[in-house]
XYZ file of C-alpha atoms in Angstrom:
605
model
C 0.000 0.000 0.000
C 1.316 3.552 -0.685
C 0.704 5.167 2.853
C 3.328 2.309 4.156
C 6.110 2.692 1.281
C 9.100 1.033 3.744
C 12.123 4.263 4.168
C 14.847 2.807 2.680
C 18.507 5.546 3.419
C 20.846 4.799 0.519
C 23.348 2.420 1.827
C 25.671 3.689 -0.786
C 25.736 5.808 -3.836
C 28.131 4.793 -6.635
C 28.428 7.047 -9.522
C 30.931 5.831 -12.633
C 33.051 7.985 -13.877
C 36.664 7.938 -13.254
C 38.447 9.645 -16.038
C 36.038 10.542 -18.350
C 35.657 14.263 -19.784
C 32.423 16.228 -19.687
C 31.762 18.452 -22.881
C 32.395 22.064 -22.295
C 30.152 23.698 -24.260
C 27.139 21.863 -22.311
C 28.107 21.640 -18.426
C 24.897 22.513 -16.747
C 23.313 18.794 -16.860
C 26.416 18.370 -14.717
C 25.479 21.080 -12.033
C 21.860 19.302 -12.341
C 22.958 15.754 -11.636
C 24.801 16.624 -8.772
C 22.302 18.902 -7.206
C 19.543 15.746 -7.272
C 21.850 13.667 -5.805
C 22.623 16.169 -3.333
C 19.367 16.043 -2.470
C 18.868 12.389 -2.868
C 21.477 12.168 -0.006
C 19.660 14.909 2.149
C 16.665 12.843 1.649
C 18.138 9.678 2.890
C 19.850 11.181 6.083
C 17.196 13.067 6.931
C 14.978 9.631 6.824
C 17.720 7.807 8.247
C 18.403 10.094 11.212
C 13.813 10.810 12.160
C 14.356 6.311 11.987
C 17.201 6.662 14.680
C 15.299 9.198 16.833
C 12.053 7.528 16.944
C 13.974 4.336 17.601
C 15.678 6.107 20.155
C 13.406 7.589 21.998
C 10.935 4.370 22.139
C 14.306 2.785 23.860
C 14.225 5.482 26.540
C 11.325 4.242 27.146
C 12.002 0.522 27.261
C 15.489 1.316 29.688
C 13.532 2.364 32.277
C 10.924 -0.118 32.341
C 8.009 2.225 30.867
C 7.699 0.516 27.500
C 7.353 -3.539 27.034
C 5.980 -4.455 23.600
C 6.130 -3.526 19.716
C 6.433 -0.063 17.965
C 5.437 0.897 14.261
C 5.559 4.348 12.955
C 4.830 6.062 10.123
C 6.261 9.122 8.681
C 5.162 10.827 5.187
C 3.989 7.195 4.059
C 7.251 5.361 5.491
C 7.708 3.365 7.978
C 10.269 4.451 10.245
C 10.215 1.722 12.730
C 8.802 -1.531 13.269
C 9.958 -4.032 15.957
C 9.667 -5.018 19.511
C 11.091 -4.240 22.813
C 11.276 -6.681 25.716
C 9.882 -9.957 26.273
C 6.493 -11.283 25.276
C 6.617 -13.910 28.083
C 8.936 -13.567 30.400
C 8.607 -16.840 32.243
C 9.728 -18.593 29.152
C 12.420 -15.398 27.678
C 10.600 -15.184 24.405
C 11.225 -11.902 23.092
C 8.702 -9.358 21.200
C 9.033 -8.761 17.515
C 6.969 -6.761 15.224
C 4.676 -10.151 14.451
C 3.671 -10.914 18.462
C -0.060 -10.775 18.599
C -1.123 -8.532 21.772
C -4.536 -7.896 22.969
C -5.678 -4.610 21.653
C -8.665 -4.058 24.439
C -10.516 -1.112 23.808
C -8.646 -0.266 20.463
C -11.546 -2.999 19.563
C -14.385 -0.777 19.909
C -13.543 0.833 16.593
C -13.600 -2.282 14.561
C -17.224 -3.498 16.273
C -18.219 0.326 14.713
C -17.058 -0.312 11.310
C -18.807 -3.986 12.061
C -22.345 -2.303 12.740
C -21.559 0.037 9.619
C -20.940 -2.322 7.110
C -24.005 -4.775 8.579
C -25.735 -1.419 7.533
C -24.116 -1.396 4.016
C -25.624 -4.703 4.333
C -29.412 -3.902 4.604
C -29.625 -5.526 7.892
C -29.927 -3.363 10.311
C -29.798 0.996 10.667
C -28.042 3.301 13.226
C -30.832 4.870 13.661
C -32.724 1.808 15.278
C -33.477 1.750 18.681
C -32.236 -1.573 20.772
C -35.406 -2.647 21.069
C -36.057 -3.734 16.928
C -33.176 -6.270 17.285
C -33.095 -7.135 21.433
C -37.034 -7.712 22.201
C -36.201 -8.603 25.638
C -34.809 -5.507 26.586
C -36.405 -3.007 29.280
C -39.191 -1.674 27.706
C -38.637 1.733 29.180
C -35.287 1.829 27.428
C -35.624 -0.483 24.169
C -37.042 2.632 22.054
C -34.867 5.682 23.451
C -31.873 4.293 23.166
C -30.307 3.891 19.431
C -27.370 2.229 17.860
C -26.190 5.882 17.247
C -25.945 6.417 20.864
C -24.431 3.009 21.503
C -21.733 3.946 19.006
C -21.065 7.604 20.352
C -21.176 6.830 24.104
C -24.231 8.926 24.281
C -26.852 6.561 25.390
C -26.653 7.361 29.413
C -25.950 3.271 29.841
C -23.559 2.829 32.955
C -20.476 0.923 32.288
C -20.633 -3.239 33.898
C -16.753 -2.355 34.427
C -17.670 0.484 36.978
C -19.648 -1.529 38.653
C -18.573 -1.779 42.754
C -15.854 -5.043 42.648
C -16.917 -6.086 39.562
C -13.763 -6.347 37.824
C -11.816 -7.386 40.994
C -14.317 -10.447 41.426
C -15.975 -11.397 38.535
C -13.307 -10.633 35.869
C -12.563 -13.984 35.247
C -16.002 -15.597 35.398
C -17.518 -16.738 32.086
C -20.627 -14.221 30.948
C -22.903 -14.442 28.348
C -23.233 -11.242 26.067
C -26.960 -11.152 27.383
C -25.776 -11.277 31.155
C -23.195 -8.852 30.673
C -25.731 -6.176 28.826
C -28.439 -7.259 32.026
C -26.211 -6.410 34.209
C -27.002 -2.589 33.745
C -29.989 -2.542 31.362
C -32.448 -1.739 34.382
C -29.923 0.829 36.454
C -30.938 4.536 35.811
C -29.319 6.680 32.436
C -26.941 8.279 33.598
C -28.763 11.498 31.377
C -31.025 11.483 28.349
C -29.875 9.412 25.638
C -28.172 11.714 23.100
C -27.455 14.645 25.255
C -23.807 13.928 26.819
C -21.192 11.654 26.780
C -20.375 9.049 29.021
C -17.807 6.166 28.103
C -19.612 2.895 28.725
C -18.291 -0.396 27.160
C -21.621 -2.046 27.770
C -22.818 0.071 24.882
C -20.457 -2.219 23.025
C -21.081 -5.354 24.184
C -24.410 -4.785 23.200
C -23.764 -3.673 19.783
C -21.890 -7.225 19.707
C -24.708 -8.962 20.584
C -26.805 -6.893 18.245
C -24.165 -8.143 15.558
C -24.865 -11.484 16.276
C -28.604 -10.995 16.488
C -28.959 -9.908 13.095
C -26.210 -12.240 11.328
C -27.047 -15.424 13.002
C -23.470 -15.656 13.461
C -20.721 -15.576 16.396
C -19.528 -11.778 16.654
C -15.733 -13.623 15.686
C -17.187 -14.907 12.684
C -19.494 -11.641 11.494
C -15.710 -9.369 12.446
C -14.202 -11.803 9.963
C -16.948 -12.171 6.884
C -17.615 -8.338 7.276
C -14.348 -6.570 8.410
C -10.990 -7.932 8.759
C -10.859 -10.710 5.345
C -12.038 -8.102 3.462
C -9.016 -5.921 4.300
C -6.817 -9.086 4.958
C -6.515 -8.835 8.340
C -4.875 -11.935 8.971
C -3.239 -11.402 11.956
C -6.459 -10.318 13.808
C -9.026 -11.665 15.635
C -11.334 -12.523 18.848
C -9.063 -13.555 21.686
C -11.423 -16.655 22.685
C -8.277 -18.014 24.944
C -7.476 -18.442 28.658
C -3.545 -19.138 27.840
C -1.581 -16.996 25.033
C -1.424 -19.280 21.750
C 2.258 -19.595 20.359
C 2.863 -16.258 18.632
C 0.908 -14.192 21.190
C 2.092 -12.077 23.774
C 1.191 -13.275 27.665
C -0.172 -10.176 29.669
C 2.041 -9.204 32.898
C 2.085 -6.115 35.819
C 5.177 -4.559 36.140
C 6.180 -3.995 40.021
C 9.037 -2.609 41.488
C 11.154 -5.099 41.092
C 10.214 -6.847 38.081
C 7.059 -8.409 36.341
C 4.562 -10.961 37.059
C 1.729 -12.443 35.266
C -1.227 -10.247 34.890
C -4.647 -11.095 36.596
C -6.780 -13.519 34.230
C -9.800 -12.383 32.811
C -12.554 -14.362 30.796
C -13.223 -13.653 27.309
C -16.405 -13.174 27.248
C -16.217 -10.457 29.952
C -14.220 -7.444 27.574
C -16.265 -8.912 24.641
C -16.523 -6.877 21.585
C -15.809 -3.899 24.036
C -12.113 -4.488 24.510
C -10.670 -8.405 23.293
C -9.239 -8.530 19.933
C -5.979 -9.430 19.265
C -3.726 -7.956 16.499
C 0.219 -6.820 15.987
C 1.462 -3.492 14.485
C 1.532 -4.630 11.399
C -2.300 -5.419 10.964
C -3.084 -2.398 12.990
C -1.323 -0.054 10.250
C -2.839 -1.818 7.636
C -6.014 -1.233 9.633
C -5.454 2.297 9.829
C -4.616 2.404 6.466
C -7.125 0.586 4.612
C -9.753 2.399 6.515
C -9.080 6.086 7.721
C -6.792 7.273 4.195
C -8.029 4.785 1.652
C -11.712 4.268 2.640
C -11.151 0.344 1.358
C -13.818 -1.007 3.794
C -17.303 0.527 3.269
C -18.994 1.111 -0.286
C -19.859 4.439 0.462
C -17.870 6.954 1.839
C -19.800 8.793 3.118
C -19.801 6.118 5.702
C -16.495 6.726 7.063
C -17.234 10.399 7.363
C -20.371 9.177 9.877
C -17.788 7.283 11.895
C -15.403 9.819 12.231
C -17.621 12.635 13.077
C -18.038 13.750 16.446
C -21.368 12.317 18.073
C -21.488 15.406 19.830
C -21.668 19.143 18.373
C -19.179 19.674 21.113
C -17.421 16.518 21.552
C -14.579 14.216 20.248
C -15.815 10.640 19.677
C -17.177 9.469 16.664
C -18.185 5.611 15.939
C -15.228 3.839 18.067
C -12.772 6.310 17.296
C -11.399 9.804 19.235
C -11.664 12.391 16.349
C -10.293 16.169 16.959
C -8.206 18.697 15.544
C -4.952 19.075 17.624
C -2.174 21.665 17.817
C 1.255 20.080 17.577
C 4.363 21.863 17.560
C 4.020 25.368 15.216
C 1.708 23.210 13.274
C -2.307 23.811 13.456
C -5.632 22.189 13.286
C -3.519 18.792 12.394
C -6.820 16.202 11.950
C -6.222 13.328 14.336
C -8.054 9.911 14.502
C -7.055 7.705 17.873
C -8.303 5.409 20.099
C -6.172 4.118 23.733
C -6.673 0.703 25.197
C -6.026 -1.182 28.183
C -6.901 -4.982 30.132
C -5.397 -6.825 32.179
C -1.477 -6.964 31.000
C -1.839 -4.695 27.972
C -1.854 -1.388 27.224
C -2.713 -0.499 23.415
C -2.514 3.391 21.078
C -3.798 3.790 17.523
C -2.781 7.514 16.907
C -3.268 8.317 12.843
C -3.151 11.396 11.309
C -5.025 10.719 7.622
C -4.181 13.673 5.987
C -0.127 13.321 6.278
C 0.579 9.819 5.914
C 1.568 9.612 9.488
C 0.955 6.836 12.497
C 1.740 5.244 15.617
C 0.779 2.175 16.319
C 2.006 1.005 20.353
C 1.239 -2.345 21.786
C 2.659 -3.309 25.493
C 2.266 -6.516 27.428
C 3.466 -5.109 30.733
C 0.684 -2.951 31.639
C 2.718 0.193 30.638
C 1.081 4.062 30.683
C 1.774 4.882 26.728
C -0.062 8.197 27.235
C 3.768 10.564 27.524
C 5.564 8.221 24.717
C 2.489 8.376 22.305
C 2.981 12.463 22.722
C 6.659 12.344 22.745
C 6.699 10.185 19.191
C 4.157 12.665 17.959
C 6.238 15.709 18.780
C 8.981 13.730 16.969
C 7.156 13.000 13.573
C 6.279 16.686 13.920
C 9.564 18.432 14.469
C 8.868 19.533 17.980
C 10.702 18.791 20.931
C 10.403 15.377 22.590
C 9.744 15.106 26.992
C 12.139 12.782 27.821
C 10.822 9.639 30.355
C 12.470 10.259 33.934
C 13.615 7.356 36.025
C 11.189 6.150 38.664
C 11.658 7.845 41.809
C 9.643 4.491 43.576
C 12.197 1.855 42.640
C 14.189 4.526 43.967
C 13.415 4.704 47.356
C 12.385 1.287 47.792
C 15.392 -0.213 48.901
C 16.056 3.073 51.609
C 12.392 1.909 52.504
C 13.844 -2.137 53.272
C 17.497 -0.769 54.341
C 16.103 2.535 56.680
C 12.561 2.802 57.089
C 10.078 5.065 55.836
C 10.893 8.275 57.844
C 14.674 7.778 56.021
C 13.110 7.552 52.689
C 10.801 9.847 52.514
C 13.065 12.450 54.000
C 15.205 11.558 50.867
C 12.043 11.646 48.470
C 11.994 15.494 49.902
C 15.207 16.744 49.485
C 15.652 14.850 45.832
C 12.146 16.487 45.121
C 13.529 19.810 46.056
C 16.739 20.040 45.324
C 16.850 17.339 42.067
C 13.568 18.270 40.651
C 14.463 16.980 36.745
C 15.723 13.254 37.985
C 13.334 11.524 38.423
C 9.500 10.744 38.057
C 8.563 12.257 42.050
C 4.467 12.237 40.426
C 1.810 10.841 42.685
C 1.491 7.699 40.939
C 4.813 6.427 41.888
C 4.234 7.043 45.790
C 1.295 4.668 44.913
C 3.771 2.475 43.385
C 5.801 2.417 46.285
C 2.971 1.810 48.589
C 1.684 -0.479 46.547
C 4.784 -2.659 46.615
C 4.157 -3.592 51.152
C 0.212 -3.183 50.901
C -0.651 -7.125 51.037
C 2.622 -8.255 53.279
C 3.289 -4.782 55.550
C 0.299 -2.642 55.362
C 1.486 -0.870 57.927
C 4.471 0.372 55.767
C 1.976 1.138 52.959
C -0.125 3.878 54.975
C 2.805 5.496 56.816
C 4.739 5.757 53.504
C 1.024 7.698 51.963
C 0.745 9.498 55.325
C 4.000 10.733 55.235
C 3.509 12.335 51.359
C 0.401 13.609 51.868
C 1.318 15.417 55.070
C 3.386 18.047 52.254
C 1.080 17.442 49.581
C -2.210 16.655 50.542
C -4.204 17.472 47.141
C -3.981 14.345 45.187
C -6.910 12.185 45.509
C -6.042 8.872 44.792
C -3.459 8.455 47.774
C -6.308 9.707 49.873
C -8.301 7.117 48.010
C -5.975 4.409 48.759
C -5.370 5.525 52.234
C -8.939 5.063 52.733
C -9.076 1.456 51.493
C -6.256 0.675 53.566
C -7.333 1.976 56.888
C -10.749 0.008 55.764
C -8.999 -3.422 55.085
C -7.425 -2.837 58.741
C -11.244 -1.801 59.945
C -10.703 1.720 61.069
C -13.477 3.086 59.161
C -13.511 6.514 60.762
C -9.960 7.112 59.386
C -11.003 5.508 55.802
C -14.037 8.221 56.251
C -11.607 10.732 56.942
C -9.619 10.579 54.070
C -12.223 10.792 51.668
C -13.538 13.630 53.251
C -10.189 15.235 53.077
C -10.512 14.862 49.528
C -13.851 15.920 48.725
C -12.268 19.361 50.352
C -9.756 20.110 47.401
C -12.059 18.196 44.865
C -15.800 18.824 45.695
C -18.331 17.075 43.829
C -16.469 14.160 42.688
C -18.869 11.524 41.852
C -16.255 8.749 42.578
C -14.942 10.283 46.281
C -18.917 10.571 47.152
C -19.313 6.880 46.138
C -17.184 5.890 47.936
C -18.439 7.650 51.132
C -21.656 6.209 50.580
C -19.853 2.922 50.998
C -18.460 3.571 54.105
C -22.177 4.517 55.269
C -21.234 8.497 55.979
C -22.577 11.368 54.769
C -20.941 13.926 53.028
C -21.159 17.627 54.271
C -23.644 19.476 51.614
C -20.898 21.723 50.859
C -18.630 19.280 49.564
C -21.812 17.646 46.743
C -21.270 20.464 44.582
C -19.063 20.302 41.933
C -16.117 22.649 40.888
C -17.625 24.706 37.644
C -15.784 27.556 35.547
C -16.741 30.423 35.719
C -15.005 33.652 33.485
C -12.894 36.124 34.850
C -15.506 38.722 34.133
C -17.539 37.242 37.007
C -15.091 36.841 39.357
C -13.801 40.220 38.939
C -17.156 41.538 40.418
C -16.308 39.577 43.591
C -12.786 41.203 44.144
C -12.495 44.098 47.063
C -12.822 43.659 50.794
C -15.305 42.802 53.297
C -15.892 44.141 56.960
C -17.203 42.159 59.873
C -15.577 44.249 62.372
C -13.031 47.009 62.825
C -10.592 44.220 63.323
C -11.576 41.944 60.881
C -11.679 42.562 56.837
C -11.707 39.962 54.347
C -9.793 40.991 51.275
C -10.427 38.951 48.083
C -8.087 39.067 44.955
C -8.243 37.824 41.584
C -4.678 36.660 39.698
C -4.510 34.510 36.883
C -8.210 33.670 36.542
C -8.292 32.153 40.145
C -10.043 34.231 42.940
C -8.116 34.141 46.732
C -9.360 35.745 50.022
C -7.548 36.380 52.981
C -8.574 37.472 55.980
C -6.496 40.007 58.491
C -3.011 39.277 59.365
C -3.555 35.681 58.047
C -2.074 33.514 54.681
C -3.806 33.844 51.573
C -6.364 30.657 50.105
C -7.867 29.861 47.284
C -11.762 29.709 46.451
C -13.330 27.400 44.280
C -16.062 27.874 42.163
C -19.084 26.092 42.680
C -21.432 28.364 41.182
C -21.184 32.123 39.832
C -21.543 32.945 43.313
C -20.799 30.339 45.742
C -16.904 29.336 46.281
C -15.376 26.405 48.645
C -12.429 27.497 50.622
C -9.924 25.042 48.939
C -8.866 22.529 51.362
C -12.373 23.176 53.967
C -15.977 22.403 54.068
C -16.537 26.565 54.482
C -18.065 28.228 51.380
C -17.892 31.555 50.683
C -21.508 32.948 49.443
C -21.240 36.570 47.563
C -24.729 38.572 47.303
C -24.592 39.897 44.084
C -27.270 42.116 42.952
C -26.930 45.019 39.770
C -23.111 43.602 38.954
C -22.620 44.548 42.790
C -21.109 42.077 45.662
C -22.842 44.256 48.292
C -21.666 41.189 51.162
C -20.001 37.754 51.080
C -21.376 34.994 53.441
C -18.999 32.560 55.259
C -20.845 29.137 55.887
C -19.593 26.463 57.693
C -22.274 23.611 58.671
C -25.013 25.640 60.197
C -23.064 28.712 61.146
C -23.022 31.509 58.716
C -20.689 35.057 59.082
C -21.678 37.997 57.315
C -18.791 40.129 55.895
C -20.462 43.627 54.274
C -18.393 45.100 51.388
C -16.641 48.608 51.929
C -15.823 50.823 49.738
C -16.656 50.326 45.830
């Protein structure tokens, strides 16, 4: 195909000519030849040198431990590179190569769309139709508002099965029928009015697999293959039907601290036509190919232009596919098609962009977070500079943790953080990482290691989160309260955090239900001046940098976060801050914590 012509650098260039004698009278074919093979040689060392970078940089990667699988990219039409990193099982030392199968996960939602589309081609079925024409059993008080449209868009309100409380820590690996799976939300409230929002939900998939099977009379394996991948000879993809990793497949691990293990199992039938294809590189840019710049797969193509249009006036999904326009580098508007995936033991990234003959195709059987090398390689193809991966500041510390304690090691996580900022990766997630490592065998270690970060830093949520579940599992449920609470106070409204005090049977305070909202600096700069409760006490609020602050006499500075136009949560508290605006005019601002409420009267204008 010509979008993956394979960049070939000239090895060599031999030009005859020893002795022999130009003509005079006629030299400028001369000056001609040598300029194009000037250029030819440009050409070549340019491609050769963009081959060793990308190459390069996916290595960075694979050094530190943050990349475990196969790489193909695609530059101007030309492949760049194509190979593997690491090992595809690493209980047996088999190595990846560019043919390893992987599990793809959710970068299988965009082939059950073009499945659905082409059944349409086919005269048997219509996006249009609601659930209920092909599943009769379906609630009735759902079957005819929600469409295939909205299955396709994530628009149809349908909760995800894989949010559901422990499901995918307990029942992962039990075998499911597509109808169980789909009945295990069908009767649980929209989350909103079908076509008005989005909300990811892979049991919008697995039903549009079962729909696929409905109207073929075939397995959803054997409509993919008929309808899809044969007729763009797809032969190295498929439905992952196995419990075990057939030769030539990768096996699915988590990458710890100190090495990797073999990932969780999960059953087939549970990721579905949501998330459990298998594929390699290869197939994946022939995928991309075949489909998004050559339109080889549907008769019409207008058909492709359905899928990759945003379900949403405002939004960026079309059928099974991110779609947006993206500014990389000094280049604009650059047209982007993309999907991420991720299971048990594999990570997947299909990032194309149709109109310049480039993509990146990124499979990983360790679990790995592609999000910062799928950016970096675009930056590359794109001339732009490249973030470079930083070593893991968790494996790290661990062995100060084993050798010293956690008081030692976090005292050293401090001083690196401050006085070694660029050396390593000091993020949240790797304190997590670190935690994680003595959570089954030394719990103990686990929560003083999260206590002891969060005692600087006590923003992120998900160490509060996992303190939580910790103190839980060692059944002080006041301190798992705590923490959440603690959270909801720089995050209010988080639908998650509240969850999960509902769990724990508490109630949150009413000031911490309402969500953080925007609201434009030409609001908030009606709110700025100060406020009087008595001659001793004035509450001065400022606005810098589109974020409003308050302070009150002789005391630090805080933030305030918007809840509404007119209602702010004093970051890190349960007290809002209530303005009474009236004519453009914040004539007072109300301080409210639980039932006791402080009036502070504006002075001056």
């Amino acid at each position: 195909m010509p979008f993956l012509r394979r960049a070939r650098a000239f090895r060599s260039l031999c030009i005859e000519g020893g002795s022999r004698v130009y003509p005079r009278r006629n030299p400028s074919w001369r000056y001609g030849l040598a300029a194009a093979l000037v250029a030819a040689l440009a050409s070549a060392a340019e491609a050769q040198s963009r081959a060793e970078r990308a190459e390069g940089y996916l290595r960075s990667f694979h050094d530190l431990r943050l990349f475990n699988g196969a790489a193909l990219i695609v530059d101007d039409g030309e492949i760049l590179f194509e190979g593997g990193f690491g090992r595809s099982d690493f209980a047996r030392g088999a190595a990846n190569v560019a043919s390893t199968r992987f599990r793809v996960a959710s970068l299988t939602k965009q082939f059950t769309a073009a499945l659905i589309l082409r059944l349409e081609e086919e005269g048997l079925l219509r996006v249009e139709d609601p659930v209920g024409r092909h599943i009769e059993e379906y609630p009735p008080e759902f079957a005819e508002r929600i469409t295939l449209h909205h299955l396709l868009t994530h628009t149809s309100g349908l909760p995800s099965y894989t949010s559901l409380p422990g499901f995918m820590d307990w029942e992962a690996a039990t075998p499911f029928s597509p109808g169980e799976i789909v009945a295990l939300t069908w009767e649980a409230p929209l989350s909103f009015e079908p076509g008005t929002e989005f909300e990811y939900s892979n049991s919008g998939y697995v039903l549009l697999g079962w729909i696929a099977e409905r109207v073929t009379g075939l397995s959803y394996a054997e409509a993919l293959r008929r309808y899809v991948l044969d007729p763009l000879e797809l032969r190295d993809t498929g439905y992952d039907g196995s419990l075990r990793p057939p030769e030539g497949h990768a096996g699915g691990h988590t990458r710890d601290l100190v090495g990797y293990r073999p990932a969780r199992r999960i059953d087939p039938s549970v990721p579905y036509s949501a998330g459990m294809l298998y594929s390699t590189v290869g197939d994946l840019a022939r995928w991309a190919t075949g489909l998004f710049v050559e339109g080889g797969l549907f008769r019409d193509p207008e058909t492709l232009a359905r899928m990759t249009t945003p379900g949403l006036e405002s939004g960026s999904y079309g059928y099974g596919v991110g779609v947006r326009t993206r500014d990389i580098g000094r280049n604009r508007d650059v047209r982007t098609i993309e999907h991420s995936g991720g299971i048990f033991g594999f990570s997947a990234w299909l990032r194309v962009f149709p109109d310049h003959g480039r993509l990146i195709v990124l499979l990983d059987n360790a679990s790995s977070d592609l999000g910062p090398l799928v950016e970096g390689l675009t930056s590359l193809l794109w001339g732009a500079e490249a973030v470079r991966p930083k070593p893991s500041i968790a494996e790290r510390l661990l062995p100060i943790v084993e050798a010293g304690g956690v008081e030692a090691a976090m005292s050293r996580y401090d001083n690196w953080r401050r006085t070694r900022p660029e050396e390593y990766d000091y993020s949240p997630g790797q304190i997590l990482r670190l935690a994680g490592h003595f959570r089954v065998d030394e719990p103990a270690t686990a929560i003083a290691i999260l206590e002891a970060y969060i005692a600087g830093t006590p923003e992120p949520p998900a160490i509060r989160f996992a303190l939580s579940e910790l103190h839980e599992e060692a059944g002080a449920l006041e301190a798992a309260a705590d923490h959440i609470r603690e959270a909801l106070m720089y995050h209010p409204g988080t639908a998650r955090l509240l969850e999960r005090l509902s769990e724990l049977g508490v109630e949150p305070d009413p000031a911490l239900r309402l969500p953080i909202v925007r609201v434009g600096p030409e609001n908030l700069s009606l709110l700025v001046g100060e406020y009087r409760i008595d001659p001793a006490t004035t509450l001065t609020v400022t606005l810098g940098d589109g974020v409003l602050t308050a302070a009150r006499t002789g005391e630090a500075a805080f933030r305030l976060l918007p809840q509404s136009p007119s209602t702010f949560l004093m970051h890190g508290s349960v007290v809002q801050f209530v303005f009474d605006v009236v004519d453009g005019v914040a004539g007072a601002v109300s301080v409210v914590e639980a039932d006791q409420r402080l009036v502070f009267p504006r002075i001056g204008n």
